[in-house]
Amino acid sequence: MEIKIIGNLTPEVGIAEKYTVEKVLEAFDTEPLTLIPEYTDAEITWSIYVLDANVWRLAKGREQKGKSVEYKFSEISLKFKDIAMIVEAYGKETMIHIKPQPTSQPKITFIELLDENKKTPKKSFTYGNWIIARVHCVGMELRPIVVTLVENDGDKHKLNTKNLKIDTQKKFVKRGFADIKFYLDPMHANLANSKADKGESDEGKFHEYYVTAEIAGKEESRRATLDTHVANPDYVEKKLVVSPTIGFPVREVINSLMMVDMTPQTWWPFKEENCGGKYCIKKGDKNELIREINIRLAGFGGNVPTDEFTERTERMIKQFQRDYMKVPETGRICGNVLNAIDEFQRKYIIHFDDIKCKCKKCKGFGNELYKSVYKRNKPKKEAFHDYEYPGIHRSLVWLIRSIMFYTSVIEKDLGYELKCIFSGYRCWEDNKFNGRSSTNHMGKALDIHFSKNDKKVYKLNQIEEIRDKIILPYTNAQIRWEDIDLFSVEPSRKSYPKEFIATTWIHIDVREFASKYLENIFFVKTIEEINGKNIVELAKQLGFNDTCKCDFNNSNPFNLFKIINRYKENHFTIEDAELSLKKINKKYGKEMARNIEMMYRWECEHFNSGQYKSCGSPGMEVSEGAKGPEYGWNGDLYEKYPEYTPIGLWSEFENKGKSGLGGNTQITDRKKKYIVFPSVDAGMHYVAEFILRHNGNIGRWHSLYDKDVQNNYIRDINSTIPRISNKF
């Protein structure tokens, strides 16, 4: 028996690649081939050696353990004459040679914060320390980057943040990275505390700082670190005192005349003192209950389904305690937290059927086709993985619940509601029908619609407000797919005008989760599997009876009971046409409004056809084999007005129409596909731009070149009466 390494021999720098060790039986081996090793993962070791100045040396800090590992090679790896990857497993050793390839896209890959000795800090920074921000890049050799130290005051994810910028420096990248040194001046503490909330003497026990880096002149390339906590020297110690009226601890500022507002109705009772934290689950612990909580609270700051209580888990718990429970933040799991998670599930209800595939050929979640199959001539990355996962990822659905909460409670003054899950699972049959090839929606993505004042949101500025003020700040999702283990949202055309991305909806996915968090076990097909067991009962089954005792079983009435409405197909009416024609009249003039109304009346049976009600357009058929969003039509309008971008396709047998009377021949042996617009407004604007593009020749709508057909069409539509437009 021998072993071999499976993985990419020519990885692109800055891209994480997976490498796996496998057994290989030789001709005379009698040992059966098995995927279950005699060795544990901890006994399988990997290391990297580089040939530098004709001397082989071990790349320190690159050792890993496990049957499968991920490696990301930096820009500096291009300088070595050779790179060897060695694995020791099952009593054998083998090696492969790696030749990293330069990237075609310059970018900042990640930023790490080091102490003044350029080492990973072993304790928190304090005022008077130096912070070194090491910015790692690919494709950026000898190019400048701009790096800024920022004090976080709440709008970190905005490009035009109002957070306090402490220092900004420009540095040139050398050997794949640049080091920038920042001094934590004690005077900065006064600046931070000057922004304390009314009634508070300071900003809390810690100040939060982070570092941003961007390619000089390219603001959209900006990347940011997680917050680093710096002790606030002016912090006033707080303690817990017992309120005689409600019988549980209430927070009070020592020597202060003003108590923090903690009425019985706005806070979960806080009762950690009964065990003194002895039975609380905390950072450093590891068990399956932690994995379940990391799934269910993933939307509170973002997390992956690990069984480890990490720093991310601690921040997640604190955010849940602060925002949902309204209790002092401990970052530990007690009975109160468990009970609040169960209530969180009960209060935010999702119609699971809307997540299922709409193709009517699979059973809702594909057929598990193409596992480990990747698109031809593409790297073996999840973005090109053709696999139909066996369900929807649990973390995604729990994330939707948190968005419901933040929309309806914390940011209720914005006036938005999560309207429905517009698109969930999309199998290969559904892709084939819609002319798509993307695989994000094969269990890893959801598209959600919002409403405001009971009307669907489809304006770009509203979608961006939802994304920038709710999704990004509270879920810590990233725009696009740069970093691993984060939720990702699609950007708007305002930032990426050439991409087919979310325009009238929010797309969010788990594509960049590490492969171990995309195992089949995390994908499910029923709401019961999404919800899992009652978390309190699960904790008791796993032996955490004492943890569950710290529990008052009270509810916070300010966390509203919310249900996502069932998704409904478009059902456009003549009232939609009236509103849209008024806009056309105001923008393009009365003659244009009359012509468009006559076209719609002729094509759409006076706004009564199924095609009009479902699509909002006067019969825009999909060209054979054409891809979205244009589907064979001109797409200039969608770049100019992203909110008008089509949202899908609809199929039906076509009516006889003008067949046999100078029109196109009726097709009777198959359904035709038609473009679905988000609104009648979008459809009518498309027609207006079409008419302008063809110098007012309305006949071009019915035939590209045949003048007789064009003239017949103009005569026919002129036989209808534009009753709505005539009133303008």
XYZ file of C-alpha atoms in Angstrom:
728
model
C 0.000 0.000 0.000
C 1.222 3.467 -0.942
C -0.214 6.943 -0.428
C -0.710 9.891 -2.750
C -1.659 13.551 -2.478
C -4.681 14.821 -4.396
C -4.711 18.562 -5.092
C -3.802 21.395 -7.444
C -0.112 21.433 -8.418
C -0.338 24.937 -9.900
C -2.455 26.983 -7.464
C -3.064 30.676 -8.034
C -1.500 32.818 -5.328
C -3.982 34.114 -2.795
C -6.491 31.294 -3.456
C -7.000 28.568 -0.841
C -6.691 25.053 -2.273
C -7.652 21.731 -0.704
C -5.153 18.856 -0.514
C -6.110 15.309 0.529
C -4.040 12.200 1.216
C -5.408 8.891 -0.093
C -4.339 5.254 0.037
C -3.352 3.493 -3.167
C -3.398 -0.322 -3.234
C -0.716 -2.024 -5.260
C -1.320 -5.137 -7.364
C -0.420 -7.669 -4.634
C -1.922 -5.881 -1.657
C -4.408 -8.016 0.255
C -5.558 -5.196 2.516
C -9.005 -3.921 1.427
C -9.081 -0.272 0.350
C -10.995 1.766 2.912
C -11.698 5.428 3.469
C -11.448 4.911 7.220
C -7.795 5.311 8.270
C -6.167 3.437 11.120
C -4.558 6.757 11.980
C -6.521 9.631 13.447
C -6.443 13.013 11.706
C -4.111 14.264 14.426
C -1.526 11.686 13.360
C -1.462 12.791 9.703
C 1.031 15.631 9.327
C 1.695 18.018 6.440
C 4.633 20.347 5.898
C 5.970 22.698 3.217
C 9.633 22.977 2.189
C 11.005 25.694 -0.104
C 14.180 25.753 -2.184
C 15.678 29.131 -1.293
C 19.202 30.087 -2.483
C 19.788 26.424 -3.436
C 19.020 25.299 0.126
C 15.891 23.410 1.166
C 14.306 24.786 4.345
C 11.111 24.177 6.260
C 8.451 26.893 5.879
C 7.720 27.589 9.524
C 4.124 27.975 10.575
C 2.849 25.988 7.595
C 2.550 22.603 9.329
C -0.961 21.161 9.450
C -2.707 17.967 10.565
C -5.590 16.015 9.086
C -6.623 13.858 6.131
C -7.551 16.994 4.182
C -5.980 20.436 4.606
C -6.123 23.809 2.880
C -3.104 25.826 1.776
C -2.968 29.336 0.379
C 0.288 30.406 -1.278
C 1.393 34.021 -1.091
C 3.139 36.262 -3.590
C 6.518 35.469 -2.045
C 6.134 31.823 -3.061
C 6.734 32.875 -6.691
C 10.331 33.723 -5.801
C 11.336 30.192 -4.759
C 12.966 27.804 -7.228
C 10.861 24.921 -5.946
C 8.231 24.142 -3.317
C 7.652 20.659 -1.907
C 4.562 19.515 -0.014
C 5.172 16.465 2.201
C 2.604 14.356 4.030
C 3.206 11.570 6.539
C 0.265 9.186 6.955
C -0.444 5.491 7.589
C 3.252 4.825 8.201
C 4.168 6.207 4.763
C 5.524 9.466 3.378
C 5.019 11.067 -0.011
C 5.745 14.385 -1.687
C 4.513 16.569 -4.540
C 6.053 19.671 -6.085
C 3.992 22.859 -6.143
C 4.423 25.641 -8.682
C 2.246 28.636 -7.680
C 0.948 30.835 -10.479
C 0.669 34.638 -10.428
C -2.792 36.081 -10.072
C -4.503 37.926 -12.899
C -6.350 40.157 -10.431
C -4.375 42.413 -8.033
C -5.983 42.334 -4.602
C -5.502 42.547 -0.856
C -5.915 39.048 0.568
C -5.894 39.677 4.318
C -4.576 41.908 7.101
C -3.015 40.708 10.347
C -2.287 42.798 13.426
C 1.084 42.218 15.090
C 2.887 43.640 18.095
C 5.916 45.915 17.819
C 8.177 42.845 17.548
C 6.187 41.714 14.507
C 4.813 38.768 16.461
C 1.233 37.641 16.989
C 0.184 39.457 20.187
C -0.312 37.259 23.245
C -2.339 39.881 25.113
C -4.640 42.775 24.275
C -3.163 46.044 23.058
C -3.162 49.004 25.438
C -2.688 52.719 24.913
C 1.018 53.462 24.510
C 1.579 50.301 22.406
C 2.516 50.126 18.744
C 0.335 48.102 16.351
C 1.866 46.756 13.163
C -0.655 46.066 10.412
C 0.773 43.530 7.967
C -1.209 43.734 4.720
C -0.855 40.674 2.490
C -1.436 41.155 -1.241
C -1.210 39.334 -4.561
C -0.443 40.950 -7.906
C 0.593 44.136 -6.094
C 4.405 44.042 -6.076
C 5.834 47.595 -5.753
C 2.346 49.082 -5.964
C 0.975 51.430 -3.274
C -1.702 50.666 -0.712
C -3.421 53.053 1.690
C -3.813 51.819 5.270
C -5.845 53.494 8.030
C -6.271 52.935 11.777
C -9.911 53.596 12.737
C -11.807 53.786 16.037
C -15.071 51.866 15.532
C -18.214 53.741 16.468
C -20.817 51.718 14.628
C -20.766 52.146 10.831
C -17.686 50.135 9.993
C -19.129 48.626 6.810
C -19.824 51.931 5.050
C -17.336 53.246 2.519
C -18.033 56.768 3.732
C -17.818 55.878 7.409
C -18.151 58.511 10.122
C -15.860 56.505 12.391
C -12.828 58.351 13.740
C -9.787 57.901 11.478
C -6.727 57.976 13.725
C -3.934 57.732 11.167
C -3.580 57.042 7.448
C -0.367 55.938 5.730
C 0.671 54.907 2.230
C 3.104 52.042 1.727
C 4.483 50.075 -1.220
C 4.076 46.294 -1.299
C 7.308 44.293 -1.288
C 7.590 40.498 -1.404
C 3.819 40.179 -1.162
C 3.131 42.307 1.911
C 3.585 45.691 3.559
C 4.031 46.517 7.254
C 2.478 49.731 8.576
C 3.162 50.892 12.125
C 0.509 52.728 14.200
C 0.923 54.259 17.660
C -1.947 53.983 20.136
C -1.597 57.464 21.575
C -3.210 57.746 25.061
C -4.758 61.008 23.843
C -6.914 58.937 21.479
C -8.779 57.605 24.529
C -10.155 61.102 25.152
C -11.339 61.325 21.542
C -13.082 57.964 21.807
C -14.762 58.816 25.106
C -15.948 62.154 23.740
C -18.482 60.152 21.708
C -19.974 58.313 24.687
C -23.762 58.002 24.750
C -25.753 60.531 26.717
C -25.834 59.560 30.385
C -22.616 57.535 30.149
C -19.233 58.820 31.304
C -17.252 56.737 28.868
C -17.558 54.314 25.924
C -17.322 51.167 28.033
C -14.561 48.956 29.294
C -12.873 48.748 25.889
C -12.436 50.871 22.799
C -12.665 49.030 19.478
C -10.101 49.746 16.798
C -9.681 48.219 13.357
C -7.441 48.691 10.341
C -8.523 49.155 6.727
C -6.394 48.740 3.629
C -7.162 49.544 0.020
C -5.352 49.716 -3.279
C -4.407 53.341 -3.822
C -7.081 55.022 -5.907
C -9.515 52.074 -5.648
C -11.830 52.670 -2.725
C -13.952 49.626 -3.643
C -10.971 47.339 -2.871
C -11.052 48.269 0.812
C -10.649 45.442 3.331
C -10.975 45.662 7.106
C -9.764 43.645 10.082
C -11.920 42.460 12.940
C -12.023 44.829 15.906
C -9.161 44.742 18.364
C -10.092 45.734 21.916
C -8.023 48.344 23.732
C -8.637 48.873 27.436
C -10.346 52.206 28.169
C -8.302 53.962 30.891
C -11.298 56.161 31.828
C -13.720 53.275 32.290
C -15.976 53.618 35.359
C -16.480 50.242 37.017
C -20.046 48.937 36.904
C -21.607 46.419 39.257
C -24.800 44.457 39.541
C -27.236 45.434 42.295
C -30.539 43.801 43.163
C -33.678 45.772 42.442
C -36.203 45.319 45.263
C -39.113 45.713 42.856
C -38.342 43.043 40.301
C -36.015 40.720 42.193
C -33.176 40.230 39.732
C -29.887 42.039 39.066
C -30.042 45.453 37.449
C -26.975 47.262 36.147
C -26.102 50.528 37.883
C -23.202 52.944 37.463
C -21.366 53.366 40.769
C -21.813 56.873 42.299
C -24.131 57.851 39.475
C -27.470 59.610 39.874
C -28.837 58.039 36.685
C -29.537 54.336 36.371
C -29.454 52.609 33.018
C -32.992 52.115 31.709
C -33.881 48.527 32.578
C -37.615 48.217 33.020
C -38.973 44.674 33.516
C -40.543 44.795 30.055
C -37.399 45.555 28.068
C -34.846 43.120 29.523
C -34.592 39.394 29.934
C -34.005 38.682 33.633
C -30.284 38.180 34.125
C -29.432 35.384 36.537
C -25.878 34.224 36.145
C -25.007 34.741 39.797
C -26.743 31.521 40.876
C -23.811 29.447 39.584
C -21.187 32.193 39.487
C -20.413 31.165 35.931
C -19.326 27.706 37.122
C -21.612 25.828 34.748
C -21.623 28.346 31.909
C -20.220 27.272 28.557
C -17.454 29.626 27.504
C -14.577 30.310 25.135
C -12.270 27.331 24.745
C -14.995 24.708 25.299
C -15.812 22.194 22.587
C -18.959 20.096 22.157
C -21.930 19.478 19.865
C -24.168 21.912 21.771
C -21.772 24.692 20.764
C -22.027 23.635 17.116
C -25.807 23.824 17.309
C -25.677 27.313 18.842
C -23.151 28.450 16.230
C -25.725 27.444 13.603
C -28.787 28.964 15.273
C -27.173 32.317 16.097
C -25.070 32.547 12.910
C -26.886 35.733 11.913
C -25.724 37.608 15.008
C -22.347 38.735 13.707
C -21.707 35.723 11.486
C -20.325 32.298 12.304
C -19.639 28.827 10.923
C -20.990 25.499 12.249
C -17.960 24.550 14.303
C -18.154 22.637 17.587
C -15.582 24.977 19.133
C -16.397 27.998 21.305
C -14.198 30.488 19.492
C -13.723 34.231 19.765
C -16.368 34.558 17.029
C -18.748 32.516 19.178
C -18.125 34.808 22.126
C -18.829 37.924 20.037
C -21.937 36.239 18.621
C -23.301 35.437 22.072
C -22.589 38.981 23.257
C -24.432 40.431 20.273
C -27.416 38.135 20.895
C -27.463 39.105 24.577
C -27.178 42.807 23.782
C -29.602 43.037 20.867
C -32.152 40.274 21.391
C -32.114 39.490 25.112
C -31.261 43.002 26.345
C -29.092 41.695 29.178
C -25.522 42.513 30.236
C -23.071 40.932 27.800
C -21.127 37.997 29.233
C -20.294 36.104 26.070
C -21.095 32.858 27.893
C -23.907 30.344 27.433
C -26.254 29.895 30.372
C -29.835 28.664 30.685
C -31.180 32.118 29.897
C -29.351 32.151 26.559
C -30.626 28.666 25.691
C -34.206 29.608 26.498
C -33.915 32.820 24.459
C -32.693 30.805 21.439
C -35.803 28.612 21.624
C -37.981 31.718 21.802
C -36.098 33.230 18.874
C -37.053 30.201 16.792
C -40.714 30.348 17.834
C -41.102 34.044 17.099
C -39.579 34.148 13.605
C -41.372 31.754 11.282
C -40.432 30.919 7.708
C -42.495 29.244 4.986
C -40.081 26.453 4.156
C -41.779 25.498 0.867
C -40.533 28.773 -0.654
C -36.996 27.439 -0.325
C -37.706 24.405 -2.499
C -36.815 24.285 -6.196
C -39.597 25.432 -8.523
C -38.652 23.209 -11.495
C -41.407 20.629 -10.723
C -39.049 17.886 -11.889
C -36.972 17.277 -8.754
C -38.419 16.808 -5.273
C -37.360 20.254 -4.147
C -33.629 19.806 -3.621
C -32.117 18.341 -6.767
C -30.806 14.803 -7.140
C -27.307 15.072 -5.612
C -25.746 15.171 -9.075
C -22.113 16.011 -9.846
C -20.464 15.721 -6.439
C -16.783 16.711 -6.753
C -17.345 17.694 -10.385
C -16.066 21.144 -11.342
C -16.566 23.277 -14.411
C -14.180 22.507 -17.243
C -10.947 24.486 -17.280
C -11.787 26.043 -13.909
C -9.983 25.621 -10.560
C -11.447 23.228 -8.020
C -13.149 25.968 -6.040
C -16.653 25.995 -4.626
C -17.622 28.723 -7.100
C -17.246 26.144 -9.888
C -18.525 23.087 -8.016
C -21.466 21.555 -9.927
C -22.794 19.562 -6.979
C -26.505 19.554 -6.157
C -26.251 19.572 -2.361
C -28.923 17.451 -0.603
C -30.939 20.338 0.856
C -30.493 23.908 2.061
C -27.692 24.889 4.459
C -29.111 25.241 7.976
C -27.035 28.335 8.819
C -28.672 30.226 5.951
C -32.223 29.763 7.245
C -31.268 30.769 10.782
C -29.539 33.797 9.270
C -32.862 34.790 7.659
C -34.477 34.717 11.105
C -31.899 37.170 12.424
C -32.525 39.487 9.449
C -36.253 39.357 10.261
C -35.440 40.362 13.835
C -33.085 43.216 12.969
C -35.466 44.547 10.303
C -38.576 44.512 12.496
C -37.080 45.406 15.894
C -33.641 47.025 15.961
C -33.986 48.935 12.681
C -37.774 49.198 12.613
C -37.583 52.962 12.069
C -36.242 52.304 8.561
C -39.706 50.919 7.776
C -38.701 47.722 5.946
C -40.175 44.240 6.280
C -38.739 40.985 4.977
C -41.422 40.193 2.429
C -40.582 36.674 1.262
C -37.947 34.200 0.164
C -37.988 34.833 -3.561
C -35.545 32.165 -4.694
C -34.078 29.222 -2.821
C -32.888 25.935 -4.261
C -32.333 25.811 -8.032
C -31.324 22.438 -9.458
C -29.734 21.719 -12.851
C -33.176 21.219 -14.440
C -34.204 24.679 -13.266
C -30.896 26.095 -14.538
C -31.518 24.503 -17.916
C -34.964 26.083 -18.190
C -33.696 29.536 -17.193
C -30.461 29.493 -19.188
C -28.253 29.612 -16.074
C -25.024 27.845 -15.189
C -24.333 29.163 -11.666
C -24.445 26.690 -8.769
C -24.711 28.966 -5.727
C -28.397 28.200 -5.365
C -27.860 24.445 -5.168
C -28.268 24.594 -1.404
C -25.875 27.437 -0.617
C -27.886 30.617 -1.319
C -31.181 32.416 -0.761
C -32.650 35.513 -2.422
C -35.006 37.568 -0.276
C -37.420 40.375 -1.091
C -38.385 43.281 1.143
C -41.362 45.604 1.390
C -41.930 49.089 2.744
C -45.368 50.419 3.625
C -46.787 47.127 2.277
C -45.258 47.758 -1.158
C -42.493 45.663 -2.633
C -39.058 47.295 -2.576
C -37.457 47.404 -6.003
C -35.546 50.682 -6.023
C -31.784 50.314 -5.969
C -31.218 52.937 -3.264
C -33.634 51.098 -0.947
C -31.959 47.734 -1.519
C -28.581 49.333 -0.827
C -29.937 50.869 2.383
C -31.127 47.453 3.552
C -27.791 45.892 2.651
C -25.645 48.666 4.187
C -27.684 49.406 7.330
C -29.018 45.955 8.230
C -27.347 43.024 6.476
C -23.680 44.023 6.609
C -23.474 45.606 10.094
C -25.426 42.927 11.954
C -24.463 39.717 10.135
C -20.858 40.710 9.316
C -21.430 39.437 5.777
C -18.969 40.419 3.080
C -19.733 41.936 -0.316
C -18.728 39.371 -2.955
C -16.582 36.359 -2.142
C -13.085 37.351 -1.024
C -12.704 35.735 2.424
C -13.466 32.254 3.690
C -15.972 31.394 6.433
C -18.142 34.486 5.943
C -21.640 34.929 4.591
C -21.462 36.681 1.216
C -23.895 39.119 -0.385
C -23.992 40.185 -3.998
C -23.152 43.837 -4.687
C -25.199 46.315 -6.672
C -24.586 47.406 -10.232
C -23.571 50.768 -8.831
C -20.289 49.153 -7.750
C -20.003 46.339 -10.303
C -21.885 47.503 -13.428
C -20.944 44.555 -15.630
C -22.063 41.791 -13.287
C -25.478 40.099 -13.219
C -26.065 40.597 -9.549
C -28.808 41.425 -7.058
C -30.717 44.564 -7.988
C -34.209 44.370 -6.504
C -33.450 41.755 -3.879
C -30.779 40.653 -1.382
C -28.746 37.574 -2.301
C -26.839 35.903 0.528
C -24.874 32.659 0.457
C -22.417 30.357 2.250
C -20.271 29.636 -0.813
C -17.057 30.713 0.896
C -17.525 28.511 3.950
C -14.613 26.088 4.268
C -15.290 22.655 2.790
C -15.655 21.072 6.243
C -18.612 23.394 6.852
C -20.198 22.372 3.539
C -20.458 18.682 4.373
C -23.794 17.036 3.554
C -24.745 16.913 7.242
C -25.379 20.679 7.221
C -27.875 20.510 4.315
C -31.473 19.541 5.144
C -34.850 19.166 3.419
C -37.460 19.944 6.100
C -38.237 22.735 8.540
C -38.002 20.190 11.368
C -34.380 19.507 10.413
C -33.719 23.260 10.155
C -35.068 23.871 13.655
C -33.543 20.814 15.285
C -34.435 19.774 18.804
C -35.505 22.206 21.489
C -32.121 23.628 22.496
C -32.807 23.380 26.247
C -33.786 19.728 25.916
C -30.783 19.065 23.687
C -28.507 20.627 26.309
C -29.928 18.333 28.980
C -29.497 15.278 26.744
C -25.853 16.253 26.247
C -25.286 16.486 30.004
C -25.624 20.234 30.635
C -28.358 20.013 33.279
C -26.648 22.494 35.596
C -26.204 25.002 32.760
C -29.948 24.901 32.097
C -30.792 25.819 35.702
C -29.764 29.461 35.171
C -33.131 30.213 33.639
C -36.148 32.397 34.405
C -38.045 31.332 31.251
C -39.231 34.894 30.659
C -39.847 36.519 27.279
C -39.016 39.894 25.828
C -42.268 41.290 24.410
C -40.417 43.841 22.284
C -39.096 41.041 20.062
C -42.087 40.862 17.769
C -43.713 37.698 16.495
C -43.023 37.748 12.742
C -43.881 35.483 9.809
C -42.391 35.704 6.330
C -45.248 35.805 3.839
C -45.548 33.049 1.289
C -43.950 34.014 -1.987
C -46.580 34.898 -4.580
C -46.060 35.017 -8.310
C -46.511 38.435 -9.908
C -50.154 39.328 -10.413
C -49.977 42.654 -12.179
C -53.236 44.546 -12.673
C -54.512 47.441 -14.760
C -53.840 49.677 -11.742
C -50.134 48.852 -12.121
C -50.389 49.889 -15.757
C -52.045 53.193 -14.846
C -49.292 54.112 -12.373
C -46.551 53.181 -14.834
C -48.120 55.063 -17.750
C -48.209 58.202 -15.610
C -44.436 57.865 -15.157
C -43.929 57.263 -18.879
C -46.026 60.341 -19.680
C -44.005 62.489 -17.311
C -40.642 61.213 -18.556
C -41.154 60.576 -22.280
C -44.325 62.519 -23.125
C -47.942 61.751 -23.912
C -47.321 60.319 -27.400
C -44.966 57.703 -26.021
C -47.445 56.806 -23.265
C -50.240 56.377 -25.856
C -48.102 54.139 -28.083
C -46.994 51.943 -25.168
C -50.544 51.609 -23.856
C -51.808 50.593 -27.312
C -48.990 48.005 -27.607
C -49.853 46.543 -24.212
C -53.579 46.468 -24.934
C -52.995 44.691 -28.260
C -50.376 42.243 -26.951
C -51.860 41.606 -23.511
C -55.637 41.406 -24.100
C -56.172 44.824 -22.509
C -53.992 43.907 -19.470
C -55.829 40.613 -18.865
C -53.471 38.009 -20.344
C -51.570 35.585 -18.148
C -48.339 36.791 -19.733
C -49.000 40.388 -18.649
C -50.077 39.399 -15.133
C -46.974 37.250 -14.649
C -44.331 39.161 -16.603
C -45.338 42.827 -16.792
C -44.305 43.143 -20.453
C -45.970 42.915 -23.881
C -44.583 39.491 -24.816
C -40.778 39.506 -24.637
C -39.767 35.997 -25.717
C -36.425 34.449 -24.807
C -34.042 33.806 -27.686
C -32.960 30.191 -28.051
C -29.986 29.468 -25.802
C -29.704 33.082 -24.582
C -28.476 33.832 -21.049
C -29.873 36.258 -18.498
C -30.458 38.949 -17.699
C -30.726 40.025 -21.366
C -32.052 36.693 -22.725
C -31.248 37.841 -26.254
C -32.574 41.408 -25.900
C -30.613 44.623 -25.470
C -29.478 45.074 -21.858
C -28.505 48.765 -21.811
C -31.563 49.661 -19.730
C -30.462 47.427 -16.860
C -27.145 49.198 -16.516
C -28.920 52.552 -16.553
C -31.704 51.400 -14.191
C -30.588 48.260 -12.282
C -33.945 48.056 -10.508
C -35.519 47.112 -13.862
C -33.357 43.986 -14.312
C -35.457 40.864 -15.114
C -35.974 38.466 -12.234
C -36.668 35.214 -14.091
C -38.650 33.441 -16.795
C -42.271 32.305 -17.259
C -43.500 29.735 -19.775
C -46.837 29.132 -21.462
C -48.293 28.057 -24.791
C -48.724 31.134 -26.953
C -52.073 32.370 -28.252
C -52.896 32.344 -31.949
C -52.522 36.111 -32.151
C -51.855 37.297 -35.753
C -50.799 33.856 -37.001
C -52.211 33.445 -40.519
C -52.907 37.173 -40.739
C -49.428 38.443 -41.523
C -47.972 37.798 -38.059
C -45.514 35.198 -36.777
C -46.541 31.547 -37.090
C -48.075 30.183 -33.876
C -45.970 27.517 -32.134
C -48.207 24.784 -30.708
C -45.849 21.898 -29.815
C -44.081 23.499 -26.866
C -44.359 26.269 -24.330
C -42.609 29.547 -24.999
C -40.445 31.296 -22.451
C -41.027 34.940 -21.568
C -38.947 37.407 -19.558
C -40.335 38.284 -16.099
C -39.838 41.873 -14.947
C -39.974 43.018 -11.315
C -42.666 45.551 -12.194
C -44.850 46.865 -15.008
C -42.813 50.043 -14.641
C -39.734 48.072 -15.734
C -41.508 46.519 -18.716
C -42.885 49.837 -19.951
C -39.540 51.578 -19.584
C -37.958 48.815 -21.645
C -40.511 49.365 -24.412
C -39.968 53.149 -24.307
C -36.200 52.752 -24.661
C -36.742 50.195 -27.438
C -38.887 52.647 -29.423
C -36.346 55.427 -28.981
C -33.507 53.130 -30.017
C -35.343 52.375 -33.277
C -36.188 55.991 -34.057
C -39.876 55.676 -33.198
C -40.520 52.623 -35.413
C -42.983 50.708 -33.231
C -43.272 48.017 -35.905
C -39.799 46.757 -35.009
C -41.369 45.169 -31.944
C -43.086 42.621 -34.213
C -40.483 42.156 -36.946
C -36.868 43.191 -37.303
C -36.738 43.564 -41.074
C -40.063 42.837 -42.800
C -41.578 46.246 -43.587
C -45.002 44.810 -44.436
C -45.248 43.031 -41.075
C -44.090 46.186 -39.321
C -46.733 48.317 -41.054
C -49.475 45.766 -40.332
C -48.499 45.798 -36.657
C -48.611 49.602 -36.465
C -52.039 49.583 -38.105
C -53.324 46.955 -35.675
C -52.184 48.647 -32.477
C -53.599 51.957 -33.717
C -57.001 50.261 -33.789
C -56.999 50.117 -29.980
C -58.007 53.036 -27.774
C -55.469 54.223 -25.146
C -58.131 55.057 -22.575
C -55.665 55.689 -19.756
C -53.236 57.909 -21.672
C -56.009 59.912 -23.313
C -56.774 61.348 -19.875
C -53.272 62.832 -19.484
